[in-house]
Amino acid sequence: MAHVTMKDVARLARVSPRTVSNVVNDYTHVSDDVRRRVVAAIDELGYRPNIVARNLRIGRTGLLALIVPEIDVPYFSELARAVIDAAADYGYRVMIDQTGHDHERERQLLTGHDRTMLFDGILFSPLVTQAEIAEMDSDATLPMILLGEHAFTGRFDHIAIDNTQAAYEATHHLVELGRRRIAAIGTQPKETYQTPQQRTAGYFAALDDAALPHEEELVIPAATYHRSDGYDAARRLLAMDQPPDAIFCYSDLLAMGAMRAVQDARLRIPDDVAVIGIDDIEEGRYSTPSLSTVSLDKDFIATRAVERLVERIEKPELDAQQIVAPHTLIVRDSTRPSPSDPASS
Amino acid sequence: MAHVTMKDVARLARVSPRTVSNVVNDYTHVSDDVRRRVVAAIDELGYRPNIVARNLRIGRTGLLALIVPEIDVPYFSELARAVIDAAADYGYRVMIDQTGHDHERERQLLTGHDRTMLFDGILFSPLVTQAEIAEMDSDATLPMILLGEHAFTGRFDHIAIDNTQAAYEATHHLVELGRRRIAAIGTQPKETYQTPQQRTAGYFAALDDAALPHEEELVIPAATYHRSDGYDAARRLLAMDQPPDAIFCYSDLLAMGAMRAVQDARLRIPDDVAVIGIDDIEEGRYSTPSLSTVSLDKDFIATRAVERLVERIEKPELDAQQIVAPHTLIVRDSTRPSPSDPASS
DNA sequence: TTGTAAGCGTTATCAC
DNA sequence: GTGATAACGCTTACAA
């Protein structure tokens, strides 16, 4: 069963392949009579244009690659949803790859045979710094936009929130609640990952402004940002002689784990320990208690990222651009003594 | 800057394109000397094979399409993670499309220009019945495997759990707790979607076995399976003159919303109202209280689905197969009056 | 072991 | 408006 080709349609409709192509692509300048014949032939033969052949010819695939650490981390799946929808608006579809927090895999996806002409562009949410990416991607040829990295090198387009400021606001909010021993969860053992460092800087800055000491023992690293990491880190904090009265987590998912640990320890949120995260995943709106957080505008990030990438694809010579996405502090029950918190009654 | 092609490499290395191809594809029978020359030329020119051209030639793209309602619904993002990983084991990459619970969009993705030779196969998590899919996909040409639909028509490969049995076990568990007014959340207004119907059948069967009446007012529909739907449905239930003492939700996400509504109403889980879901998303292991559920083996589903799809791609003439995925009842705090450590489940 | 040449199914450049 | 015909960049008989 050889595949039905344009030629077959052309023969049946008694026209040239050129005309079939015109009809398929909705070109003008095709007489109604001929168009009808061609359409009839297409239906009769069940012809479907071969996208791959078209792609080869026109040099575009209509495919974008979205590279994230893990698609089942809510922040990334919510982002992916927005990216896929935004891409659809421009006629693009999205392939998703996972690096699994593996630097080697990141390198592979960027440099290996994978990074080929199958995609028109890449949306990359990296763990490493831009400098390292530049090194990997030395013979960069594909338009790429970086998601969630902040330090701007001028080499790549990228979009991110102001991490330092976001962390400052979260910490400052805890200070305003009157908390004095404010812990942080989410520093990174490896120093290559910039985002946590910026958040730590914001956290310390807020402590400084409140004349609170930097207590190194209250700053807990997290290898990844899963619920289990938050849980383990919070347990460590609660087991201390002087446990914290507030915890700032570098992601909502860490915060979900931390909240669970606090409640397992029979402590009340926020009365005994207040908890705040960053990301604003939907899970935090329904948890008990609901989670205070710094909301990142994912739709903004996705829309602008895709928009910019498409622009790049069309004009590869453009200068790299830095886009700062907005963020908003959102106060919910985990930092607000509220009657709707059953654990506190 | 015209793209560097095989011909360019061949010229520089003083060999034929054929030989370059051999080197790129790691063929045997290439003398070390020639190979070195070719590799050197590739490096010097920064040559990258054009995957699209190769795809056209060999008739495969190495791309699978995964079509789900919404990627940011935890069940689907967890499934997608497993699918992407499983596909990678077979050398495939995965493009993700969202139908957004829109039947028209489902039809479009299946029949429209989208359903072209860009993919070697499709993994489809549909809302509608197989009969409707068969109608849409009348000139089916691409290997496709259905995810999460149960009624087997012999037309398509598909994989799913035994929904009726799973629902039976969940309901039966609530019966064993001594609950007498057991509500269900998640029936579907439209009748085309089979999964909810099967779950309702299992729910009623369990009530029958316990000699409990079918109270139609305790069976609440949900247009989609989001947290907000569960929340709204539970509020309706709790506002009744005789509110239920247990709620069986057709998805964990519905259950998360329902739990929140119960707690907002100042009722205790499970003392006043026990709650159970289906899916076993990670969120339910960390929620307060942790959520009892029927666990679907997502790794099994993803692995077997991809395995089968790849088999299909290689042998399109195979008969359609039905694969039943295992499920397990998991009892957590939402149906057990004693808190526990999430690390233990 | 390597070179030659014929496609894969489109789209695009010409004429007519 | 429509028809030949040449690419797009690769793989692969078939030769050498």
mmCIF file of N, CA, C and O in Angstrom, chain B residues 224-287:
data_model
loop_
_atom_site.group_PDB
_atom_site.id
_atom_site.type_symbol
_atom_site.label_atom_id
_atom_site.label_comp_id
_atom_site.label_asym_id
_atom_site.label_seq_id
_atom_site.Cartn_x
_atom_site.Cartn_y
_atom_site.Cartn_z
ATOM 1 N N THR B 224 -15.737 18.831 34.354
ATOM 2 C CA THR B 224 -14.347 18.419 34.208
ATOM 3 C C THR B 224 -13.909 17.869 35.566
ATOM 4 O O THR B 224 -14.690 17.870 36.506
ATOM 5 N N TYR B 225 -12.672 17.431 35.640
ATOM 6 C CA TYR B 225 -12.227 16.824 36.894
ATOM 7 C C TYR B 225 -11.219 17.703 37.614
ATOM 8 O O TYR B 225 -10.201 17.232 38.118
ATOM 9 N N HIS B 226 -11.498 18.975 37.666
ATOM 10 C CA HIS B 226 -10.583 19.896 38.336
ATOM 11 C C HIS B 226 -10.894 20.008 39.820
ATOM 12 O O HIS B 226 -11.965 19.630 40.272
ATOM 13 N N ARG B 227 -9.972 20.614 40.535
ATOM 14 C CA ARG B 227 -10.176 20.823 41.969
ATOM 15 C C ARG B 227 -11.436 21.643 42.211
ATOM 16 O O ARG B 227 -12.201 21.362 43.124
ATOM 17 N N SER B 228 -11.639 22.643 41.387
ATOM 18 C CA SER B 228 -12.797 23.517 41.594
ATOM 19 C C SER B 228 -14.110 22.749 41.420
ATOM 20 O O SER B 228 -15.085 23.019 42.116
ATOM 21 N N ASP B 229 -14.123 21.790 40.499
ATOM 22 C CA ASP B 229 -15.337 20.989 40.326
ATOM 23 C C ASP B 229 -15.609 20.160 41.574
ATOM 24 O O ASP B 229 -16.751 20.045 42.019
ATOM 25 N N GLY B 230 -14.560 19.599 42.147
ATOM 26 C CA GLY B 230 -14.713 18.809 43.364
ATOM 27 C C GLY B 230 -15.169 19.675 44.521
ATOM 28 O O GLY B 230 -15.997 19.264 45.341
ATOM 29 N N TYR B 231 -14.625 20.869 44.570
ATOM 30 C CA TYR B 231 -14.979 21.800 45.636
ATOM 31 C C TYR B 231 -16.464 22.157 45.552
ATOM 32 O O TYR B 231 -17.204 22.046 46.536
ATOM 33 N N ASP B 232 -16.901 22.553 44.385
ATOM 34 C CA ASP B 232 -18.297 22.951 44.198
ATOM 35 C C ASP B 232 -19.251 21.788 44.488
ATOM 36 O O ASP B 232 -20.277 21.962 45.156
ATOM 37 N N ALA B 233 -18.905 20.629 43.988
ATOM 38 C CA ALA B 233 -19.773 19.469 44.185
ATOM 39 C C ALA B 233 -19.890 19.130 45.673
ATOM 40 O O ALA B 233 -20.982 18.847 46.175
ATOM 41 N N ALA B 234 -18.765 19.184 46.379
ATOM 42 C CA ALA B 234 -18.792 18.843 47.805
ATOM 43 C C ALA B 234 -19.619 19.863 48.589
ATOM 44 O O ALA B 234 -20.334 19.508 49.528
ATOM 45 N N ARG B 235 -19.523 21.102 48.209
ATOM 46 C CA ARG B 235 -20.334 22.117 48.898
ATOM 47 C C ARG B 235 -21.822 21.831 48.730
ATOM 48 O O ARG B 235 -22.598 21.971 49.674
ATOM 49 N N ARG B 236 -22.178 21.429 47.541
ATOM 50 C CA ARG B 236 -23.577 21.053 47.318
ATOM 51 C C ARG B 236 -23.987 19.921 48.249
ATOM 52 O O ARG B 236 -25.056 19.948 48.862
ATOM 53 N N LEU B 237 -23.122 18.956 48.362
ATOM 54 C CA LEU B 237 -23.432 17.794 49.195
ATOM 55 C C LEU B 237 -23.562 18.187 50.662
ATOM 56 O O LEU B 237 -24.472 17.743 51.375
ATOM 57 N N LEU B 238 -22.645 19.046 51.126
ATOM 58 C CA LEU B 238 -22.609 19.399 52.539
ATOM 59 C C LEU B 238 -23.764 20.317 52.921
ATOM 60 O O LEU B 238 -24.112 20.438 54.091
ATOM 61 N N ALA B 239 -24.357 20.954 51.920
ATOM 62 C CA ALA B 239 -25.472 21.855 52.189
ATOM 63 C C ALA B 239 -26.798 21.106 52.295
ATOM 64 O O ALA B 239 -27.833 21.687 52.622
ATOM 65 N N MET B 240 -26.742 19.828 52.018
ATOM 66 C CA MET B 240 -27.989 19.049 52.053
ATOM 67 C C MET B 240 -28.483 18.844 53.488
ATOM 68 O O MET B 240 -27.734 18.950 54.450
ATOM 69 N N ASP B 241 -29.761 18.518 53.621
ATOM 70 C CA ASP B 241 -30.337 18.256 54.938
ATOM 71 C C ASP B 241 -29.628 17.076 55.607
ATOM 72 O O ASP B 241 -29.316 17.105 56.786
ATOM 73 N N GLN B 242 -29.439 16.052 54.814
ATOM 74 C CA GLN B 242 -28.686 14.906 55.335
ATOM 75 C C GLN B 242 -27.407 14.758 54.529
ATOM 76 O O GLN B 242 -27.352 13.985 53.582
ATOM 77 N N PRO B 243 -26.373 15.464 54.921
ATOM 78 C CA PRO B 243 -25.126 15.399 54.145
ATOM 79 C C PRO B 243 -24.520 13.999 54.237
ATOM 80 O O PRO B 243 -24.828 13.246 55.156
ATOM 81 N N PRO B 244 -23.674 13.666 53.285
ATOM 82 C CA PRO B 244 -23.066 12.334 53.269
ATOM 83 C C PRO B 244 -22.025 12.180 54.376
ATOM 84 O O PRO B 244 -21.507 13.171 54.888
ATOM 85 N N ASP B 245 -21.713 10.947 54.725
ATOM 86 C CA ASP B 245 -20.626 10.713 55.678
ATOM 87 C C ASP B 245 -19.377 10.191 54.969
ATOM 88 O O ASP B 245 -18.383 9.860 55.604
ATOM 89 N N ALA B 246 -19.464 10.110 53.650
ATOM 90 C CA ALA B 246 -18.296 9.701 52.860
ATOM 91 C C ALA B 246 -18.490 10.162 51.423
ATOM 92 O O ALA B 246 -19.620 10.269 50.942
ATOM 93 N N ILE B 247 -17.370 10.474 50.760
ATOM 94 C CA ILE B 247 -17.437 10.904 49.366
ATOM 95 C C ILE B 247 -16.419 10.128 48.542
ATOM 96 O O ILE B 247 -15.229 10.085 48.886
ATOM 97 N N PHE B 248 -16.913 9.532 47.470
ATOM 98 C CA PHE B 248 -16.034 8.858 46.518
ATOM 99 C C PHE B 248 -15.907 9.762 45.297
ATOM 100 O O PHE B 248 -16.894 10.046 44.625
ATOM 101 N N CYS B 249 -14.689 10.218 45.027
ATOM 102 C CA CYS B 249 -14.455 11.103 43.880
ATOM 103 C C CYS B 249 -13.827 10.320 42.733
ATOM 104 O O CYS B 249 -12.944 9.493 42.954
ATOM 105 N N TYR B 250 -14.244 10.635 41.516
ATOM 106 C CA TYR B 250 -13.776 9.885 40.350
ATOM 107 C C TYR B 250 -12.361 10.272 39.923
ATOM 108 O O TYR B 250 -11.854 9.750 38.934
ATOM 109 N N SER B 251 -11.775 11.229 40.613
ATOM 110 C CA SER B 251 -10.358 11.518 40.375
ATOM 111 C C SER B 251 -9.782 12.124 41.648
ATOM 112 O O SER B 251 -10.513 12.699 42.459
ATOM 113 N N ASP B 252 -8.493 12.007 41.814
ATOM 114 C CA ASP B 252 -7.847 12.578 42.998
ATOM 115 C C ASP B 252 -7.994 14.097 43.023
ATOM 116 O O ASP B 252 -8.107 14.710 44.083
ATOM 117 N N LEU B 253 -7.989 14.694 41.846
ATOM 118 C CA LEU B 253 -8.061 16.147 41.797
ATOM 119 C C LEU B 253 -9.430 16.629 42.308
ATOM 120 O O LEU B 253 -9.511 17.604 43.066
ATOM 121 N N LEU B 254 -10.476 15.922 41.894
ATOM 122 C CA LEU B 254 -11.799 16.214 42.449
ATOM 123 C C LEU B 254 -11.752 16.079 43.968
ATOM 124 O O LEU B 254 -12.312 16.899 44.706
ATOM 125 N N ALA B 255 -11.065 15.057 44.428
ATOM 126 C CA ALA B 255 -10.999 14.785 45.867
ATOM 127 C C ALA B 255 -10.269 15.906 46.609
ATOM 128 O O ALA B 255 -10.648 16.277 47.724
ATOM 129 N N MET B 256 -9.246 16.467 45.987
ATOM 130 C CA MET B 256 -8.531 17.567 46.636
ATOM 131 C C MET B 256 -9.484 18.754 46.854
ATOM 132 O O MET B 256 -9.485 19.370 47.916
ATOM 133 N N GLY B 257 -10.276 19.030 45.858
ATOM 134 C CA GLY B 257 -11.239 20.113 45.991
ATOM 135 C C GLY B 257 -12.307 19.783 47.019
ATOM 136 O O GLY B 257 -12.704 20.626 47.828
ATOM 137 N N ALA B 258 -12.754 18.542 47.009
ATOM 138 C CA ALA B 258 -13.788 18.114 47.947
ATOM 139 C C ALA B 258 -13.268 18.203 49.383
ATOM 140 O O ALA B 258 -13.967 18.676 50.283
ATOM 141 N N MET B 259 -12.039 17.781 49.601
ATOM 142 C CA MET B 259 -11.470 17.827 50.959
ATOM 143 C C MET B 259 -11.415 19.266 51.458
ATOM 144 O O MET B 259 -11.702 19.561 52.612
ATOM 145 N N ARG B 260 -11.041 20.145 50.556
ATOM 146 C CA ARG B 260 -10.971 21.544 50.938
ATOM 147 C C ARG B 260 -12.350 22.064 51.353
ATOM 148 O O ARG B 260 -12.498 22.792 52.342
ATOM 149 N N ALA B 261 -13.370 21.672 50.622
ATOM 150 C CA ALA B 261 -14.730 22.114 50.933
ATOM 151 C C ALA B 261 -15.175 21.562 52.283
ATOM 152 O O ALA B 261 -15.800 22.269 53.087
ATOM 153 N N VAL B 262 -14.840 20.312 52.545
ATOM 154 C CA VAL B 262 -15.211 19.705 53.826
ATOM 155 C C VAL B 262 -14.541 20.466 54.967
ATOM 156 O O VAL B 262 -15.164 20.784 55.982
ATOM 157 N N GLN B 263 -13.287 20.799 54.795
ATOM 158 C CA GLN B 263 -12.556 21.488 55.855
ATOM 159 C C GLN B 263 -13.030 22.934 56.012
ATOM 160 O O GLN B 263 -13.080 23.450 57.123
ATOM 161 N N ASP B 264 -13.389 23.547 54.904
ATOM 162 C CA ASP B 264 -13.950 24.902 54.993
ATOM 163 C C ASP B 264 -15.260 24.894 55.782
ATOM 164 O O ASP B 264 -15.617 25.891 56.420
ATOM 165 N N ALA B 265 -15.963 23.760 55.728
ATOM 166 C CA ALA B 265 -17.247 23.649 56.436
ATOM 167 C C ALA B 265 -17.033 23.252 57.899
ATOM 168 O O ALA B 265 -17.991 22.913 58.595
ATOM 169 N N ARG B 266 -15.772 23.266 58.341
ATOM 170 C CA ARG B 266 -15.468 22.937 59.738
ATOM 171 C C ARG B 266 -15.801 21.491 60.079
ATOM 172 O O ARG B 266 -16.139 21.182 61.221
ATOM 173 N N LEU B 267 -15.741 20.646 59.093
ATOM 174 C CA LEU B 267 -15.961 19.227 59.365
ATOM 175 C C LEU B 267 -14.627 18.508 59.330
ATOM 176 O O LEU B 267 -13.679 18.957 58.678
ATOM 177 N N ARG B 268 -14.556 17.402 60.050
ATOM 178 C CA ARG B 268 -13.292 16.681 60.128
ATOM 179 C C ARG B 268 -13.249 15.533 59.119
ATOM 180 O O ARG B 268 -14.264 14.863 58.889
ATOM 181 N N ILE B 269 -12.059 15.328 58.557
ATOM 182 C CA ILE B 269 -11.833 14.204 57.657
ATOM 183 C C ILE B 269 -10.893 13.248 58.376
ATOM 184 O O ILE B 269 -9.812 13.667 58.793
ATOM 185 N N PRO B 270 -11.216 11.992 58.541
ATOM 186 C CA PRO B 270 -12.414 11.329 58.016
ATOM 187 C C PRO B 270 -13.565 11.236 59.011
ATOM 188 O O PRO B 270 -14.596 10.672 58.660
ATOM 189 N N ASP B 271 -13.384 11.768 60.227
ATOM 190 C CA ASP B 271 -14.388 11.547 61.276
ATOM 191 C C ASP B 271 -15.800 11.898 60.822
ATOM 192 O O ASP B 271 -16.724 11.102 60.986
ATOM 193 N N ASP B 272 -15.967 13.094 60.282
ATOM 194 C CA ASP B 272 -17.298 13.474 59.824
ATOM 195 C C ASP B 272 -17.561 12.992 58.400
ATOM 196 O O ASP B 272 -18.619 12.465 58.099
ATOM 197 N N VAL B 273 -16.595 13.228 57.559
ATOM 198 C CA VAL B 273 -16.737 12.819 56.161
ATOM 199 C C VAL B 273 -15.435 12.167 55.686
ATOM 200 O O VAL B 273 -14.374 12.794 55.736
ATOM 201 N N ALA B 274 -15.517 10.946 55.250
ATOM 202 C CA ALA B 274 -14.350 10.277 54.674
ATOM 203 C C ALA B 274 -14.288 10.597 53.182
ATOM 204 O O ALA B 274 -15.331 10.790 52.548
ATOM 205 N N VAL B 275 -13.075 10.693 52.631
ATOM 206 C CA VAL B 275 -12.932 11.028 51.213
ATOM 207 C C VAL B 275 -11.939 10.075 50.553
ATOM 208 O O VAL B 275 -10.880 9.770 51.116
ATOM 209 N N ILE B 276 -12.297 9.615 49.371
ATOM 210 C CA ILE B 276 -11.372 8.770 48.603
ATOM 211 C C ILE B 276 -11.428 9.173 47.138
ATOM 212 O O ILE B 276 -12.466 9.659 46.660
ATOM 213 N N GLY B 277 -10.298 9.016 46.443
ATOM 214 C CA GLY B 277 -10.243 9.379 45.029
ATOM 215 C C GLY B 277 -9.800 8.216 44.156
ATOM 216 O O GLY B 277 -9.810 7.060 44.591
ATOM 217 N N ILE B 278 -9.436 8.540 42.944
ATOM 218 C CA ILE B 278 -8.838 7.561 42.035
ATOM 219 C C ILE B 278 -7.727 8.271 41.272
ATOM 220 O O ILE B 278 -7.925 9.397 40.816
ATOM 221 N N ASP B 279 -6.593 7.638 41.134
ATOM 222 C CA ASP B 279 -5.451 8.097 40.317
ATOM 223 C C ASP B 279 -4.111 7.891 41.016
ATOM 224 O O ASP B 279 -3.139 7.509 40.389
ATOM 225 N N ASP B 280 -4.096 8.248 42.303
ATOM 226 C CA ASP B 280 -2.844 8.254 43.067
ATOM 227 C C ASP B 280 -1.836 9.246 42.500
ATOM 228 O O ASP B 280 -0.744 8.871 42.077
ATOM 229 N N ILE B 281 -2.208 10.512 42.499
ATOM 230 C CA ILE B 281 -1.236 11.543 42.142
ATOM 231 C C ILE B 281 -0.411 11.876 43.377
ATOM 232 O O ILE B 281 -0.855 11.682 44.505
ATOM 233 N N GLU B 282 0.785 12.387 43.180
ATOM 234 C CA GLU B 282 1.673 12.590 44.317
ATOM 235 C C GLU B 282 1.117 13.596 45.315
ATOM 236 O O GLU B 282 1.328 13.491 46.522
ATOM 237 N N GLU B 283 0.396 14.563 44.813
ATOM 238 C CA GLU B 283 -0.225 15.577 45.661
ATOM 239 C C GLU B 283 -0.986 14.969 46.834
ATOM 240 O O GLU B 283 -0.935 15.486 47.955
ATOM 241 N N GLY B 284 -1.662 13.849 46.578
ATOM 242 C CA GLY B 284 -2.471 13.206 47.599
ATOM 243 C C GLY B 284 -1.659 12.546 48.703
ATOM 244 O O GLY B 284 -2.171 12.233 49.769
ATOM 245 N N ARG B 285 -0.393 12.347 48.445
ATOM 246 C CA ARG B 285 0.451 11.740 49.478
ATOM 247 C C ARG B 285 0.913 12.789 50.475
ATOM 248 O O ARG B 285 1.325 12.466 51.582
ATOM 249 N N TYR B 286 0.846 14.054 50.094
ATOM 250 C CA TYR B 286 1.344 15.123 50.967
ATOM 251 C C TYR B 286 0.247 16.033 51.481
ATOM 252 O O TYR B 286 0.503 16.922 52.271
ATOM 253 N N SER B 287 -0.960 15.850 50.998
ATOM 254 C CA SER B 287 -2.036 16.728 51.444
ATOM 255 C C SER B 287 -2.351 16.453 52.911
ATOM 256 O O SER B 287 -1.942 15.439 53.472
#
